[in-house]
Short mmCIF file of C-alpha atoms in Angstrom, two decimals:
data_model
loop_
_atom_site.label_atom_id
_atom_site.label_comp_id
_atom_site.label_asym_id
_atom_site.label_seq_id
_atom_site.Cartn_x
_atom_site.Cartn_y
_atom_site.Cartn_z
CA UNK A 1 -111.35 101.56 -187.86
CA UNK A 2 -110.55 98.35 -185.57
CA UNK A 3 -106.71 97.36 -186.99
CA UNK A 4 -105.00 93.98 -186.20
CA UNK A 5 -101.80 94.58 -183.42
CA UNK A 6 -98.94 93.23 -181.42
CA UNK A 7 -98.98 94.93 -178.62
CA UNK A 8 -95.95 95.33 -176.05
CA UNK A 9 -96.51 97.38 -172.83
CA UNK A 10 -94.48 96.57 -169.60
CA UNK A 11 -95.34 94.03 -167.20
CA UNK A 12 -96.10 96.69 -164.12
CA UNK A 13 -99.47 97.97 -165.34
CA UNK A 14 -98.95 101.29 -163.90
CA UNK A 15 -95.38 102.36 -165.27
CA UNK A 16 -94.45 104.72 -167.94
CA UNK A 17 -91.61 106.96 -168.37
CA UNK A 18 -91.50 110.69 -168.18
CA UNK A 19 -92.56 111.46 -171.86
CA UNK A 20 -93.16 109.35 -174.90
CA UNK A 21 -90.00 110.95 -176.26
CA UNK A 22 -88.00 108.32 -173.79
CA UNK A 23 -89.35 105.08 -175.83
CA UNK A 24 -89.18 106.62 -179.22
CA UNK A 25 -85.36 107.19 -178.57
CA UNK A 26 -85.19 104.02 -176.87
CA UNK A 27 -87.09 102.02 -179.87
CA UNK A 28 -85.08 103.85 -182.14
CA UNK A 29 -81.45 103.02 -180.44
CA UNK A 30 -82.70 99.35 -180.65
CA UNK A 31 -83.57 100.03 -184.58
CA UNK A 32 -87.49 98.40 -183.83
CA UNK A 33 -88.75 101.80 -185.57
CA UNK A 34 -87.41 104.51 -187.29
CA UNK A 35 -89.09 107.86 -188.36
CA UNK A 36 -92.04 108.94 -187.44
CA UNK A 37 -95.12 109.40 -189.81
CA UNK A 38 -97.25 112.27 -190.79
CA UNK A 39 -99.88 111.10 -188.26
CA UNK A 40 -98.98 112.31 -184.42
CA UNK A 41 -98.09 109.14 -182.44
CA UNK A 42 -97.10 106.71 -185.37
CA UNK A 43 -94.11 105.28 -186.46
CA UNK A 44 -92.59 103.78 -189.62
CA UNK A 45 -91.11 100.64 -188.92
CA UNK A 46 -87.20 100.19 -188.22
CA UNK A 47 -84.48 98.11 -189.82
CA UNK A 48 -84.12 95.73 -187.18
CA UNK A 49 -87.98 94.65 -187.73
CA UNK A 50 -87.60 91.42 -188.56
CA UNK A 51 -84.63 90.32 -186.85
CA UNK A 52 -87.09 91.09 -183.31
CA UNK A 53 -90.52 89.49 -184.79
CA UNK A 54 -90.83 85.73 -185.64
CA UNK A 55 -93.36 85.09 -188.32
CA UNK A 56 -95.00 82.41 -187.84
CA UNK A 57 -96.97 79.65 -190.56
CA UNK A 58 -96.73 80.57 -193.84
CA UNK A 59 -94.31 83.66 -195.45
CA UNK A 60 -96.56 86.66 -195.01
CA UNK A 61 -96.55 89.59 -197.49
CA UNK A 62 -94.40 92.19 -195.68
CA UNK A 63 -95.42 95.55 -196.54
CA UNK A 64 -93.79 98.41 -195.26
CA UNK A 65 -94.89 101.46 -196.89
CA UNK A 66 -98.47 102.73 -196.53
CA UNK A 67 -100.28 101.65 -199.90
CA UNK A 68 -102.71 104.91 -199.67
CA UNK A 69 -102.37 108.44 -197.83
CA UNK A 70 -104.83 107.15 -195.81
CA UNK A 71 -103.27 104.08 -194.53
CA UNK A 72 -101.86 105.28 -191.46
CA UNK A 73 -103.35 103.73 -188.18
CA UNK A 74 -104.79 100.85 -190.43
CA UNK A 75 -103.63 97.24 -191.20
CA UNK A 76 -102.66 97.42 -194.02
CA UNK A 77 -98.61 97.76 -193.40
CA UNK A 78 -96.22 97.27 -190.63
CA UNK A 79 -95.55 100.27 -188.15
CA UNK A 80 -96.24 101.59 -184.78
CA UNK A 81 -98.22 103.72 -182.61
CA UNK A 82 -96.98 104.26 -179.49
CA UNK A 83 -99.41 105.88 -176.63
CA UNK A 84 -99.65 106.83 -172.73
CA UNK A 85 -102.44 107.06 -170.77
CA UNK A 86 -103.04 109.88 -168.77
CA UNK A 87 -103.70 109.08 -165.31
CA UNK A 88 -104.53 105.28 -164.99
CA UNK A 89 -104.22 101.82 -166.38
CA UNK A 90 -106.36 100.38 -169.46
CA UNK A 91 -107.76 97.39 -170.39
CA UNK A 92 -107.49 96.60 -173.72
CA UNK A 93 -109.75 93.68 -174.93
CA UNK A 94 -111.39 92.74 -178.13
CA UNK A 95 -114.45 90.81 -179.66
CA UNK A 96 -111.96 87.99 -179.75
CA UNK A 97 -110.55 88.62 -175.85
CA UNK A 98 -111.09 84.77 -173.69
CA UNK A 99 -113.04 85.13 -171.03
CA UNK A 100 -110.65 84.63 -167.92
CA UNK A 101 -110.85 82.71 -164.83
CA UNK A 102 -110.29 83.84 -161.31
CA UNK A 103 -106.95 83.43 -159.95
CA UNK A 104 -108.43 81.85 -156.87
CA UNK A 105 -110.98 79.05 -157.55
CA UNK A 106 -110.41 79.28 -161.32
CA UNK A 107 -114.11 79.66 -162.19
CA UNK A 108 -114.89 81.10 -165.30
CA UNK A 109 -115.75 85.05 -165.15
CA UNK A 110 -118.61 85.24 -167.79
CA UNK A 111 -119.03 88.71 -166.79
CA UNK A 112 -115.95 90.79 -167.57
CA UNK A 113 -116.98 93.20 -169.61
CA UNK A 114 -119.85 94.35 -168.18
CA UNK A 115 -116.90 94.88 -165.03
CA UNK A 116 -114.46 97.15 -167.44
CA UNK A 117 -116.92 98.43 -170.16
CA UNK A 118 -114.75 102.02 -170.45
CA UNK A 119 -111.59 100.20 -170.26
CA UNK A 120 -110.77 101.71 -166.31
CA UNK A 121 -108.75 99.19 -164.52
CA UNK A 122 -111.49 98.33 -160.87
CA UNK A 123 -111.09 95.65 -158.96
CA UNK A 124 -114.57 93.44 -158.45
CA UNK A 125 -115.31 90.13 -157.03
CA UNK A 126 -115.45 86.79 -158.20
CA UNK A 127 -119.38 85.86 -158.31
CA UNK A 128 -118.43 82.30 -157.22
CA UNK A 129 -116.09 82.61 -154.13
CA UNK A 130 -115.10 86.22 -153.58
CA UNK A 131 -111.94 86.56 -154.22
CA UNK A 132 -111.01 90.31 -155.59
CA UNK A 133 -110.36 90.40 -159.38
CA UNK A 134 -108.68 92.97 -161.29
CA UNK A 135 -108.00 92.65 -165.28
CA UNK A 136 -104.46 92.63 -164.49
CA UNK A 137 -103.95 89.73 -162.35
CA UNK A 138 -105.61 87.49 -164.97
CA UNK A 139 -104.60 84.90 -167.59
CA UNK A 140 -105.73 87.08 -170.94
CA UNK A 141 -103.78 84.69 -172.72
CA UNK A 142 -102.22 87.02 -174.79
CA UNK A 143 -105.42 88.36 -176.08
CA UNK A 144 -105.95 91.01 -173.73
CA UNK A 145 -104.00 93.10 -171.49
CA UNK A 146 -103.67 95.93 -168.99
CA UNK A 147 -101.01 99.14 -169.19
CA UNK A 148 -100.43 102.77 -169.40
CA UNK A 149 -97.73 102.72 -171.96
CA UNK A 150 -98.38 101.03 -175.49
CA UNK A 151 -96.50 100.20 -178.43
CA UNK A 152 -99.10 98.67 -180.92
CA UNK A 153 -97.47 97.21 -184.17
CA UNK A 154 -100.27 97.79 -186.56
CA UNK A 155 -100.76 95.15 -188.91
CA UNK A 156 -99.87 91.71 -187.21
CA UNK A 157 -102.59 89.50 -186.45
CA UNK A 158 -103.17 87.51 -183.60
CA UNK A 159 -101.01 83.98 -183.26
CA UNK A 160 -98.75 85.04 -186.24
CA UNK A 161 -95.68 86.06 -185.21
CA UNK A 162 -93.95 85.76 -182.06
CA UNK A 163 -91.59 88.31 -180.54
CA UNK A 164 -88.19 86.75 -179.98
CA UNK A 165 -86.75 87.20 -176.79
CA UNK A 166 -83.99 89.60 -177.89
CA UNK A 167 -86.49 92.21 -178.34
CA UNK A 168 -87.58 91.85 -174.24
CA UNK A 169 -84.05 91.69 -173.67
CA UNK A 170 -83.58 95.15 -175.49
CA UNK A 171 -86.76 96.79 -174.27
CA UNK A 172 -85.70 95.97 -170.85
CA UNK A 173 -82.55 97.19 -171.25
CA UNK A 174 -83.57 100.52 -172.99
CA UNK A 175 -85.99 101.33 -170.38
CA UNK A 176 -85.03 99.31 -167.19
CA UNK A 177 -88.51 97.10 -166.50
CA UNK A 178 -89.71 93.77 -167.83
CA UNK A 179 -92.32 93.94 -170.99
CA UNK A 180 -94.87 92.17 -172.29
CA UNK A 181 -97.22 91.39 -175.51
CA UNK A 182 -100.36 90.06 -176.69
CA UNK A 183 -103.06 90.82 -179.60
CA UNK A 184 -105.86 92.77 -180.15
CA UNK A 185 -108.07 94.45 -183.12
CA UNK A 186 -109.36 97.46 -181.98
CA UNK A 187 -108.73 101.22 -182.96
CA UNK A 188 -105.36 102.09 -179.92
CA UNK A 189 -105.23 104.97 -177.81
CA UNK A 190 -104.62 108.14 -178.71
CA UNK A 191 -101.38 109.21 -178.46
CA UNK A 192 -99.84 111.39 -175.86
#
């Protein structure tokens, strides 16, 4: 079932670390999560939550703990999945994903996702002038994005909260490359 999500990966497509194990310690030091949930790959949330997450608008209802057994990998509360791909870089786009423009003559490419339909990172060319396009050199602005290594924070919808820049600062710090975020509502990866 499509959930709402922050999502932070690292801003080099391609990297991850050895094992998952690396960022759970690492988002653990940092206190973004805490323990890990009965599901495989999910993560309760941690006690510095709020102190890296900006809520934006209105005071949202902050919830948690899972209302139902079932909850888990839904909306419905606050917590993480973290996943790896396996052997290559994803796009991850929604229903509500703009439709980018190339880098180069910055025409609109109305044809994206009939480029990346299974997600596989290819590089094509722009229909207009040429140039080679891959997802990961565009402007998704923030509602779309390319990585092996996710950390989804089930539960925030898009253009709600902003991450403050103490949390890049820490993630950086924890795991020695630059990160990045932006929204989706789809159903993650599975976990590695």
């Amino acid at each position: 079932m499509p959930a709402p999500r922050l999502v932070l990966t690292p801003r080099l497509p391609d990297w991850t670390p050895d094992n998952a194990g690396i960022i759970v310690r690492a988002l653990q030091d940092i206190q973004l999560v805490d323990d890990s949930l009965p599901v495989s790959g999910y993560y309760s949330a941690g006690s510095a939550f709020l102190d890296y997450l900006s809520f934006l608008g209105c005071a949202p209802t902050v919830v948690f703990e899972p209302p139902a057994s079932n909850s888990i990998g839904s909306g419905d509360f606050y917590h993480f999945q973290i996943a790896i791909t396996p052997a290559h870089s994803v796009l991850r786009s929604d229903g509500f994903s703009y439709t980018p423009k190339c880098p180069a003559c910055k025409e609109a490419l109305p044809s994206w996702r009939e480029w990346w339909p299974d997600q596989k990172v290819s590089e094509h060319s722009c229909p207009t002038c040429g140039a080679p396009v891959s997802p990961e050199k565009l402007n998704w602005r923030r509602r779309a994005g390319c990585g092996r290594l996710f950390i989804d924070v089930l539960g925030i919808h898009a253009e709600t909260v902003k991450p403050v820049p103490l949390l890049f600062e820490r993630l950086e710090q924890a795991t020695g490359t630059a990160w990045q975020y932006f929204f989706v509502e789809d159903d993650g990866l599975s976990s590695s």
